[in-house]
CSV table of C-alpha atoms and ligand atoms in Angstrom, one decimal:
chain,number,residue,atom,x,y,z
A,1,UNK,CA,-155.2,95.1,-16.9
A,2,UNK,CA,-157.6,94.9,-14.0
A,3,UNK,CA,-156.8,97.4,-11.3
A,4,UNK,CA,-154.4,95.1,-8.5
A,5,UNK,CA,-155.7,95.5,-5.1
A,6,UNK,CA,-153.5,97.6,-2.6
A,7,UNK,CA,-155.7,97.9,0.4
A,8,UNK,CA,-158.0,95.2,2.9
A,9,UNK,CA,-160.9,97.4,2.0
A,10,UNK,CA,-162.6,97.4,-1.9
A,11,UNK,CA,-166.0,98.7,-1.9
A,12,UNK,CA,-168.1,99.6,-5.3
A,13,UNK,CA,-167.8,103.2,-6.2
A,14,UNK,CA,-170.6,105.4,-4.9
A,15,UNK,CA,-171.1,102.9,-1.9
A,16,UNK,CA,-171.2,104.3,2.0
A,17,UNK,CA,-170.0,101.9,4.0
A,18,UNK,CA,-170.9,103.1,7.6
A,19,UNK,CA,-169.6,99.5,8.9
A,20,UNK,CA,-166.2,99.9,8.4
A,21,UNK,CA,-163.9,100.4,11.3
A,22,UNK,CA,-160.4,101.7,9.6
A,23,UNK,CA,-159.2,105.5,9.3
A,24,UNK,CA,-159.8,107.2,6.3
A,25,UNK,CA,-156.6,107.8,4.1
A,26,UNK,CA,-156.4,111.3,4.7
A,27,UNK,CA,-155.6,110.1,8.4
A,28,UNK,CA,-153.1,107.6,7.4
A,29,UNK,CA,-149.3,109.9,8.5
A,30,UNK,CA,-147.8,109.4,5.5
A,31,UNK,CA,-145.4,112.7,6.7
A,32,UNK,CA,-144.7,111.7,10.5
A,33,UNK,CA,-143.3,108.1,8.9
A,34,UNK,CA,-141.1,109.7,6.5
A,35,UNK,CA,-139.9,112.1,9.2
A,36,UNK,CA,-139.3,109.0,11.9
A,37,UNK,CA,-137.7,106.9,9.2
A,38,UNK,CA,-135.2,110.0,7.8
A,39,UNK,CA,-134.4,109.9,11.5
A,40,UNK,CA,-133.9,106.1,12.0
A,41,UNK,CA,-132.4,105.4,8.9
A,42,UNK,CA,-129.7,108.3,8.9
A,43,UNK,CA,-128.0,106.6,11.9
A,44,UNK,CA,-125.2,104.2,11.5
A,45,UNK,CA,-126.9,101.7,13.9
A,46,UNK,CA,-128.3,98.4,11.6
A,47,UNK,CA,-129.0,96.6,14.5
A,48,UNK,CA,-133.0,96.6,13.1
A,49,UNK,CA,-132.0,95.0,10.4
A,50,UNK,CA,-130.6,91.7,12.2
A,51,UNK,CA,-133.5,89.1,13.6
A,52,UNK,CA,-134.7,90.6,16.8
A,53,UNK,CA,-134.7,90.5,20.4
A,54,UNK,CA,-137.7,87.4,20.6
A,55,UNK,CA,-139.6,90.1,23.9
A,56,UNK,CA,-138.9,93.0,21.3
A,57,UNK,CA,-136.0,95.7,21.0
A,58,UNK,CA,-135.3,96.9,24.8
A,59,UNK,CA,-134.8,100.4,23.6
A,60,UNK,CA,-138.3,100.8,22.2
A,61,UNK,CA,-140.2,98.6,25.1
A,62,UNK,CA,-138.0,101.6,27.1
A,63,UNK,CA,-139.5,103.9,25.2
A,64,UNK,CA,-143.1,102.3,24.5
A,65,UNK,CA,-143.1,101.9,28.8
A,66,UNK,CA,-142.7,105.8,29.1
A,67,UNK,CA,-145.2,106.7,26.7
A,68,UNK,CA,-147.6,104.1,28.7
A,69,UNK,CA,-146.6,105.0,31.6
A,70,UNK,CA,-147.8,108.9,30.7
A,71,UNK,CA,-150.8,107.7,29.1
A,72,UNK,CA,-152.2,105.5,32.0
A,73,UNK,CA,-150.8,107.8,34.9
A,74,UNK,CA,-149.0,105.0,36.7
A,75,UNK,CA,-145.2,103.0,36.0
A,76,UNK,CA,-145.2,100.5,32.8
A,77,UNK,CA,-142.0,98.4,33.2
A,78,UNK,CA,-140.5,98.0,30.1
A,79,UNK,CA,-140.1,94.3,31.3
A,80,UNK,CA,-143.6,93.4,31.3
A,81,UNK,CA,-144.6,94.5,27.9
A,82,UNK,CA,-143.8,91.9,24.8
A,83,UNK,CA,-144.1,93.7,21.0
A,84,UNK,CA,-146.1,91.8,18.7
A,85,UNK,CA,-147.3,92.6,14.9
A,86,UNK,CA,-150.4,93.8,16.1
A,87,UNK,CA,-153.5,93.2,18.5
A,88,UNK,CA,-154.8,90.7,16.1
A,89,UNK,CA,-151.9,88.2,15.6
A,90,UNK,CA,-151.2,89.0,19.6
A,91,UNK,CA,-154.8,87.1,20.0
A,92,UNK,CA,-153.4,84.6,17.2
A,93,UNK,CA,-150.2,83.9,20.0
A,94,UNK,CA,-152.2,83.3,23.3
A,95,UNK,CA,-154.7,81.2,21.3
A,96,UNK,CA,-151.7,79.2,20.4
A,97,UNK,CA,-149.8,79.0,23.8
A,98,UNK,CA,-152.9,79.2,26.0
A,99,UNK,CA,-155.4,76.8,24.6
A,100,UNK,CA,-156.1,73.7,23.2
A,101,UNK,CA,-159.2,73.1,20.7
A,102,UNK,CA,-162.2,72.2,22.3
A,103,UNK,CA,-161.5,74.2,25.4
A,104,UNK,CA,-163.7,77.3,26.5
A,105,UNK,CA,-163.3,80.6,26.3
A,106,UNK,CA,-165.9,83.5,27.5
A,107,UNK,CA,-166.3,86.3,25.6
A,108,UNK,CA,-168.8,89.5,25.8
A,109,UNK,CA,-172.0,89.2,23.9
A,110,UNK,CA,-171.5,91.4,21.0
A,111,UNK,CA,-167.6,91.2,21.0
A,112,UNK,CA,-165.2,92.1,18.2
A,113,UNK,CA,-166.4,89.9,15.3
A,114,UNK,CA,-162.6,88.8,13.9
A,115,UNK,CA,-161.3,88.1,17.7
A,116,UNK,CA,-164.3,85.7,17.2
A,117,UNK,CA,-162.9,84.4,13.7
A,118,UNK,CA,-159.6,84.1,15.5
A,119,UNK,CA,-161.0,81.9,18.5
A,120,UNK,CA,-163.2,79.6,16.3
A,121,UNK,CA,-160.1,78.9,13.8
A,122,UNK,CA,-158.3,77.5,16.8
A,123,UNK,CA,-161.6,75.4,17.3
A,124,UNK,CA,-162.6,77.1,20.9
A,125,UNK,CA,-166.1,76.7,22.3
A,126,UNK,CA,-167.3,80.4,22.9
A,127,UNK,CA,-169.4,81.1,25.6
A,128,UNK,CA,-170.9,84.4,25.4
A,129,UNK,CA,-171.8,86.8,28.6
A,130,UNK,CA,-174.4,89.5,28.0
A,131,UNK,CA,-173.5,93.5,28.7
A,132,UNK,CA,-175.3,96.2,29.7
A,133,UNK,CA,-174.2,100.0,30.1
A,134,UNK,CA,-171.8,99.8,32.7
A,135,UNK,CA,-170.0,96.4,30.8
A,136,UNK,CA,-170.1,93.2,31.1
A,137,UNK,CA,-172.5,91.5,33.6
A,138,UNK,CA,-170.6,89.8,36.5
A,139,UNK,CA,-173.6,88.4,37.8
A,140,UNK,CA,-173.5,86.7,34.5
A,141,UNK,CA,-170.5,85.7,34.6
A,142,UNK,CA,-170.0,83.9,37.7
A,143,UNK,CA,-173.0,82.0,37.1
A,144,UNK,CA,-171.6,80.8,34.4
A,145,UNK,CA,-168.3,80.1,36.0
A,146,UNK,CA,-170.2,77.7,38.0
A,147,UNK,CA,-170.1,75.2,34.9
A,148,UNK,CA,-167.9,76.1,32.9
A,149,UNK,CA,-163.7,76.4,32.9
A,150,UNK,CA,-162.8,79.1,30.5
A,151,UNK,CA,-159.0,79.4,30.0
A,152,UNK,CA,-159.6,83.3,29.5
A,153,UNK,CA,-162.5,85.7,29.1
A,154,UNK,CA,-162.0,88.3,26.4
A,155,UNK,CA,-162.8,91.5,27.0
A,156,UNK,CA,-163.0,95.4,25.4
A,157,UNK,CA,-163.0,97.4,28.4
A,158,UNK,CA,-162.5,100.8,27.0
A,159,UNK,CA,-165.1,101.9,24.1
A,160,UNK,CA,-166.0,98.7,23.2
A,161,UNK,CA,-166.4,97.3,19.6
A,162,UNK,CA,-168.9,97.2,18.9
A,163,UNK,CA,-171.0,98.5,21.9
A,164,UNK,CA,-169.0,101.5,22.3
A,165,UNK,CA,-169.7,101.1,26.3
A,166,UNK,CA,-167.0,101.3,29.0
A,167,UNK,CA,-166.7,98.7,32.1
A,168,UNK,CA,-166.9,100.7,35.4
A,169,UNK,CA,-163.7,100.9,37.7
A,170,UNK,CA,-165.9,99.1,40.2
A,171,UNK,CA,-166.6,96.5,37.8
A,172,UNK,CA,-162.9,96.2,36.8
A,173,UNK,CA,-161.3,95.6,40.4
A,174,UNK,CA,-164.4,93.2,40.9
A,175,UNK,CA,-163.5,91.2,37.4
A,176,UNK,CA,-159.9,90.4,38.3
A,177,UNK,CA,-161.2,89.4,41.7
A,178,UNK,CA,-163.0,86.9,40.1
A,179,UNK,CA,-160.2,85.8,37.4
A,180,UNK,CA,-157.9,85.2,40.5
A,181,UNK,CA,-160.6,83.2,42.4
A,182,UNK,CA,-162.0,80.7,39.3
A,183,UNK,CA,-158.1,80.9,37.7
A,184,UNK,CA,-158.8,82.1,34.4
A,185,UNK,CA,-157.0,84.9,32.4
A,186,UNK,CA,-158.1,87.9,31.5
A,187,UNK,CA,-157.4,88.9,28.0
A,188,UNK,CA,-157.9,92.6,27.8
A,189,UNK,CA,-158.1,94.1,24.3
A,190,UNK,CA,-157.5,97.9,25.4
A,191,UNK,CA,-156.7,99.0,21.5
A,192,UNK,CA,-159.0,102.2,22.1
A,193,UNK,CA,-157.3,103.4,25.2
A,194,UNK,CA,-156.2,106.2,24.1
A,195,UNK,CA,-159.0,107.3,21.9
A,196,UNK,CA,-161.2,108.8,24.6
A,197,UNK,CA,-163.1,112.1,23.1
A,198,UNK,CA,-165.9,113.6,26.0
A,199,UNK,CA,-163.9,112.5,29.1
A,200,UNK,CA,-160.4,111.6,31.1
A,201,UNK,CA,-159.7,107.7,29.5
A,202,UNK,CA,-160.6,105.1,32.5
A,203,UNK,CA,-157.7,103.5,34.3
A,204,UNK,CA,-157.2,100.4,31.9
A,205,UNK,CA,-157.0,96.9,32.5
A,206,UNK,CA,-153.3,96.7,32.0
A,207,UNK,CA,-153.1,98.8,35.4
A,208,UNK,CA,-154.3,95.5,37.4
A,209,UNK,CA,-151.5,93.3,35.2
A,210,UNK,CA,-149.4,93.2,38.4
A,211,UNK,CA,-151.9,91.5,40.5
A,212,UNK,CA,-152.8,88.6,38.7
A,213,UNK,CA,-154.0,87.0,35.5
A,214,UNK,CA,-154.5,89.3,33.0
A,215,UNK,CA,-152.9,90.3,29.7
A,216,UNK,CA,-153.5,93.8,28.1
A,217,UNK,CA,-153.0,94.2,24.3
A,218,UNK,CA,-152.2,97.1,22.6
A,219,UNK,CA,-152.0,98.0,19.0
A,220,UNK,CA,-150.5,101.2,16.9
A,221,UNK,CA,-153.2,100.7,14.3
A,222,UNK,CA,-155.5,102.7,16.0
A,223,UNK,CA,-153.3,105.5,17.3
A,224,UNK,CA,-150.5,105.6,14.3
A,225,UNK,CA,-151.2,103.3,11.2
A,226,UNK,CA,-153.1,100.0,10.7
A,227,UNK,CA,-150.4,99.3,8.1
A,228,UNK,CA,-147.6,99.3,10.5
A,229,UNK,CA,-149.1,95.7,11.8
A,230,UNK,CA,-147.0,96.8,15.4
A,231,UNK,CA,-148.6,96.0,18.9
A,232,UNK,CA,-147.9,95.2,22.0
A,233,UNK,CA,-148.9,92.6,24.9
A,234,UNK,CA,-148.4,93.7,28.7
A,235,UNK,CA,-148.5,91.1,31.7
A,236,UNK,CA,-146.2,89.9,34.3
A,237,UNK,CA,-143.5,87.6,33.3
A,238,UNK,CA,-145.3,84.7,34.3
A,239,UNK,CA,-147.9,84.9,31.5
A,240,UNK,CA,-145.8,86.4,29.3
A,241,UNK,CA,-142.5,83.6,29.1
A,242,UNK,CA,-144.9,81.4,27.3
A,243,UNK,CA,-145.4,83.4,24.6
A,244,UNK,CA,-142.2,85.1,24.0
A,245,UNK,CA,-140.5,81.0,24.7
A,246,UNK,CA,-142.5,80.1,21.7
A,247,UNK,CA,-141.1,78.6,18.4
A,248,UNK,CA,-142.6,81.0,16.1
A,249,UNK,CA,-140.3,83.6,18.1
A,250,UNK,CA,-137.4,81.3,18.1
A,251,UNK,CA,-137.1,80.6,14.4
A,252,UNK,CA,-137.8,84.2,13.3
A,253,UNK,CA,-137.1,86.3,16.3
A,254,UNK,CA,-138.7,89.1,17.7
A,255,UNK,CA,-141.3,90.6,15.6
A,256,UNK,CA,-141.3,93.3,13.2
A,257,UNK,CA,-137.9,95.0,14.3
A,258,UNK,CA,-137.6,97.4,11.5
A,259,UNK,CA,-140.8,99.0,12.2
A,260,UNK,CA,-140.2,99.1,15.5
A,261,UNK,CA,-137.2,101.0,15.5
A,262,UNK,CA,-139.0,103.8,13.1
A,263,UNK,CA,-142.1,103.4,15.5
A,264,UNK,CA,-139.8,104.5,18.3
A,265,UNK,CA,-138.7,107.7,16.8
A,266,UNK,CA,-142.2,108.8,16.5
A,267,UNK,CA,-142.7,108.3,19.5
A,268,UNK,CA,-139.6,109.6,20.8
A,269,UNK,CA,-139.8,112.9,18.6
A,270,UNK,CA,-143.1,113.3,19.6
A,271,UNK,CA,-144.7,112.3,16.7
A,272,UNK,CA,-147.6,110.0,17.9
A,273,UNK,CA,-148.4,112.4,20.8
A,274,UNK,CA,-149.1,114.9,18.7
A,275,UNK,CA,-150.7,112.4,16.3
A,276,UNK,CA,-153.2,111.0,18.8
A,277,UNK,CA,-154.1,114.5,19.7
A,278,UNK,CA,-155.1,115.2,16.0
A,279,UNK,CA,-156.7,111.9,15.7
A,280,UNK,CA,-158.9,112.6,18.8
A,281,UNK,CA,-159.9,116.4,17.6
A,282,UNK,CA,-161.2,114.6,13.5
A,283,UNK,CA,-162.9,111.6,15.8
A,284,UNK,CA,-164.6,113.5,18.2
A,285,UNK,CA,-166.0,116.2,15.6
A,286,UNK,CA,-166.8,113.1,13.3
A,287,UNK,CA,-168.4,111.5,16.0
A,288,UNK,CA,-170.6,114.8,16.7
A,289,UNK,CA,-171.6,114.5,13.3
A,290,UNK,CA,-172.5,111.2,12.9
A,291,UNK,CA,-174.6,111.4,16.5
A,292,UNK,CA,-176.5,114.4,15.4
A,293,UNK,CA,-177.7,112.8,12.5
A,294,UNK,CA,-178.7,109.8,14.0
A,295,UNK,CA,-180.7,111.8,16.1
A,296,UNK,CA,-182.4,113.3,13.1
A,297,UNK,CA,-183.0,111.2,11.4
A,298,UNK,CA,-183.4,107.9,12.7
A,299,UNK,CA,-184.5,108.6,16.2
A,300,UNK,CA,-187.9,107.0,15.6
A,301,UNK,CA,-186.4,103.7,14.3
A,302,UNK,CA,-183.1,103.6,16.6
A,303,UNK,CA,-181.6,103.3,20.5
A,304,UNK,CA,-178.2,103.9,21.4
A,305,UNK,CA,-175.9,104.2,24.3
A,306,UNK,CA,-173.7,107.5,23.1
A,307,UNK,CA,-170.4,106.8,22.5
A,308,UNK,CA,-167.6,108.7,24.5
A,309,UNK,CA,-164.5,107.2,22.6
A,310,UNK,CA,-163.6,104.3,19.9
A,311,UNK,CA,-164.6,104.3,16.7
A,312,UNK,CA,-168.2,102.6,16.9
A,313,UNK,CA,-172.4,103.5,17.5
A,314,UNK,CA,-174.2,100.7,18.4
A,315,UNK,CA,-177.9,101.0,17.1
A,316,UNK,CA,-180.5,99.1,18.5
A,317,UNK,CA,-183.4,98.7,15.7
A,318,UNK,CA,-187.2,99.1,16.8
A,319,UNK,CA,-190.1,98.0,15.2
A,320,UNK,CA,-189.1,94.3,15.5
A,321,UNK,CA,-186.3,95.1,12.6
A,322,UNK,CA,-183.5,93.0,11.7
A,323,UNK,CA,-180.4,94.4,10.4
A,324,UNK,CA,-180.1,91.3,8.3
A,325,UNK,CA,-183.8,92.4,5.9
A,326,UNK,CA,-182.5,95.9,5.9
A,327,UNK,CA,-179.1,95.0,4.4
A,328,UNK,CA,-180.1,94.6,0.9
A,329,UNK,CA,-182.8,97.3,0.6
A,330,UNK,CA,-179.6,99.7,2.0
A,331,UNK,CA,-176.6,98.2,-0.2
A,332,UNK,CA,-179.4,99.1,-3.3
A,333,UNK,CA,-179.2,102.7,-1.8
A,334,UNK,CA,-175.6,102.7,-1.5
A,335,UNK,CA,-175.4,102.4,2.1
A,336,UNK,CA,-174.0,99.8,4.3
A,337,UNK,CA,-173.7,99.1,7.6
A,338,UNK,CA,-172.2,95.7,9.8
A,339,UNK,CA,-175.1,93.6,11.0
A,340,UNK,CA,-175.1,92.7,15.0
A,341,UNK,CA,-175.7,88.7,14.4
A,342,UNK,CA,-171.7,89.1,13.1
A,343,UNK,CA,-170.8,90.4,16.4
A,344,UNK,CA,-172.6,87.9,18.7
A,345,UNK,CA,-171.0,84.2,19.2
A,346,UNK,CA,-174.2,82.8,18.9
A,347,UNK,CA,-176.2,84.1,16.1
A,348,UNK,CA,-178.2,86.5,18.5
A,349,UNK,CA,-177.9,90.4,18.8
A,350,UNK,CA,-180.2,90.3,15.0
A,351,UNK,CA,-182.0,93.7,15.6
A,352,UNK,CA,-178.4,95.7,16.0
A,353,UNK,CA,-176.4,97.7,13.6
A,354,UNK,CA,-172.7,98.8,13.8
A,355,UNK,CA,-171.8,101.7,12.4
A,356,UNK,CA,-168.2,103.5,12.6
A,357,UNK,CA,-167.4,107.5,12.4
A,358,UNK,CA,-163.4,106.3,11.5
A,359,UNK,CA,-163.3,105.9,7.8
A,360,UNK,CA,-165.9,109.0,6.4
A,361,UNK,CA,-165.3,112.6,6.4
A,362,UNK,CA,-168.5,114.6,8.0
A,363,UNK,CA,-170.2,115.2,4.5
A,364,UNK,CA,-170.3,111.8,4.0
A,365,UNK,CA,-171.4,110.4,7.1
A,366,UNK,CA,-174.2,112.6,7.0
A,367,UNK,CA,-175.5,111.2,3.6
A,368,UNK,CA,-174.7,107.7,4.6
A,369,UNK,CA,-177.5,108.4,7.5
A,370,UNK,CA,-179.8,110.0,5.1
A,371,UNK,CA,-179.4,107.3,2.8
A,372,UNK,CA,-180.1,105.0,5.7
A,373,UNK,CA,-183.0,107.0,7.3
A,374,UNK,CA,-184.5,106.3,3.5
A,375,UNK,CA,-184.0,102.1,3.8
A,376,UNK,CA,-185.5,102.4,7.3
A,377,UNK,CA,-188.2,104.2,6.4
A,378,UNK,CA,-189.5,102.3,3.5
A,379,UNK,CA,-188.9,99.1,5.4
A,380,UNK,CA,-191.1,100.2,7.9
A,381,UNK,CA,-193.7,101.3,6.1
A,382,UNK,CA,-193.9,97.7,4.0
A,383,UNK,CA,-193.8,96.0,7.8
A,384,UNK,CA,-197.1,98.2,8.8
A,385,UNK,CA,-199.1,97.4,6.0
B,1,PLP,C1,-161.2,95.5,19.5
B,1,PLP,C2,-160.2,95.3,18.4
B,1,PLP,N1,-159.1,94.5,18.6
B,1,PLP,C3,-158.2,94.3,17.6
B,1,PLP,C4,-158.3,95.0,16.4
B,1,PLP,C5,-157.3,94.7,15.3
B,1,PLP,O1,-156.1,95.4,15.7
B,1,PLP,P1,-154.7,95.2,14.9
B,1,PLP,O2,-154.8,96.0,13.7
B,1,PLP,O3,-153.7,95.7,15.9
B,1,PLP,O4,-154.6,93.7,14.6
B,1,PLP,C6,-159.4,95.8,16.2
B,1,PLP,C7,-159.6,96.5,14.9
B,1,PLP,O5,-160.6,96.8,14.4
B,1,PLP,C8,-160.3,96.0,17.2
B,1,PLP,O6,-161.4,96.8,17.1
């Protein structure tokens, strides 16, 4: 019998997929879970077992807000954060509420290829705004406020995916200036928050929630397990009625109650601290690793802005190179990457490469680059003939 799939991710044996952006299974806290659920389940409380409260359990928004609230330095009311089954289906939900097909939405040119899957299977017109180091362009984006009405601009603030780049505090205060004055929302996808390595995490988004249009999502995939499909949406009670009125909500109730209440005791026994900790000493080494080979050996064919957080490196090819014509001279040399046309709304971004220091142990991120520096090479060299 064929071997049944058990995981998103099936690559050919042998193959070193630098592209992809999930945690290796030796990261996956197979012992914390077992540990929160033993403590969970040994209670006689079955509450988590009935449907749900539709904003999510008040006991773990309590204790999600106080874990927040000591990760972002300032008060998280438990009040203004709704628990969904993850950053992605939290996209799904204000796609649903907010928009209509046809309408606009703005996003950053490269943004996070599936949030762009998402918007176009609710049939949105994307509008992309360029980037450069300090985030997105406001300049940009105002102009193009003057023609067009987007409902909400998406945005990665913190080590963004793909770009790996953080928007400055100036820009930030400036950017919900400007969603209060033109009246759109801000959707702020701030899943790699907590995963700063070389520096203090910026103040997120979510911080500004109070004063205006903006929702911040949140996800435990990246700080506990992708598997858990658990997240979290915070904005004021305004915003956030719609989507917790909905019918989805209403028919099935709050979302993934069970794993919430085992979420909690991690959190509450101190579990995802001291997982998060963990997870940012294996990125930040990894991410050493990775950089230092780059710079080996592909600084003659590459640019990149290092990355201080996340999971991503963003490389800019030279030499006039598309990711696109290196792709299958690479996957012959069992390497692989995610080409930068995925990441752009509109088929640009072709001489960028995405690769991730999540999923590979040091050993083989290194040969990944070697393998890599190989494809460039050779591609080159047929170019300059
Ligand atoms: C920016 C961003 N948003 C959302 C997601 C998906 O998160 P979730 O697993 O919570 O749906 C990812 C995962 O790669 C991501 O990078």
């Amino acid at each position: 019998m064929a071997q049944l799939q058990m995981t998103q991710l099936s690559l050919p044996p042998g193959m070193i997929h630098l592209g992809i952006g999930q945690p290796s299974p030796s990261l996956l806290p197979l012992e914390i879970m077992k540990k929160a659920a033993m403590q969970r389940l040994s209670q006689s409380d079955a509450s988590f077992l009935a449907y749900g409260a539709e904003q999510g359990d008040g006991y773990f928004r309590a204790t999600l807000a106080q874990l927040l609230s000591q990760s972002y330095g300032e008060a998280v009311n438990p009040d203004h954060l709704f628990i969904t089954a993850g950053a992605s289906q939290s996209l799904d939900l204000i796609c649903t509420i907010f928009t209509q097909a046809g309408d606009t939405v703005f996003v950053e040119e490269p943004s996070y290829f599936l949030a762009l899957r998402i918007f176009r299977d609710h049939r949105l017109k994307i509008v992309g705004v360029p980037m450069d180091e300090d985030g997105v362009d406001l300049n940009a984006l105002e102009e193009k406020l003057a023609t067009e009405h987007p409902v909400f601009f998406y945005t990665i603030p913190t080590y963004h995916n793909p770009a790996s780049i953080t928007l400055t505090r100036s820009r930030r205060e400036q950017l919900v200036r400007l969603s209060l004055n033109y009246g759109f929302i801000i959707v702020a996808d701030e899943v790699y928050q907590m995963l700063n390595y070389l520096e203090q995490a910026p103040r997120p988004l979510a911080c500004w929630a109070d004063q205006g249009k903006l929702l911040s999502i949140g996800s435990f995939s990246k700080i506990l397990a992708p598997g858990l499909r658990l997240g979290w949406i915070q904005g004021t009670s305004d915003l956030l009625d719609g989507l917790i009125g909905c019918g989805l909500l209403d028919s099935g109730g709050g979302l993934n109650p069970f794993t919430s209440a085992i979420v909690r005791s991690t959190i509450e026994m101190g579990l995802l601290s001291s997982n998060v900790e963990h997870l940012r000493s294996v990125y930040s080494e990894r991410l050493r690793v990775l950089q230092s080979a780059v710079e080996q050996e592909l600084a003659e064919a590459v640019t990149f802005h290092p990355p201080k957080g996340g999971f991503f490196m963003w490389l800019r090819l030279l030499h006039g190179l598309s990711a696109q014509e290196l792709l299958p001279e690479a996957r012959s040399k069992n390497v692989a990457f995610l080409p930068g046309d995925q990441f752009s709304c509109s088929g640009g971004m072709k001489n960028y490469i995405r690769l991730s220091f999540a999923l590979y142990e040091a050993d083989e991120l290194r040969t990944g680059v070697q393998r890599l520096s190989k494809v460039l090479k050779k591609v080159i060299s047929q170019k300059s003939w």
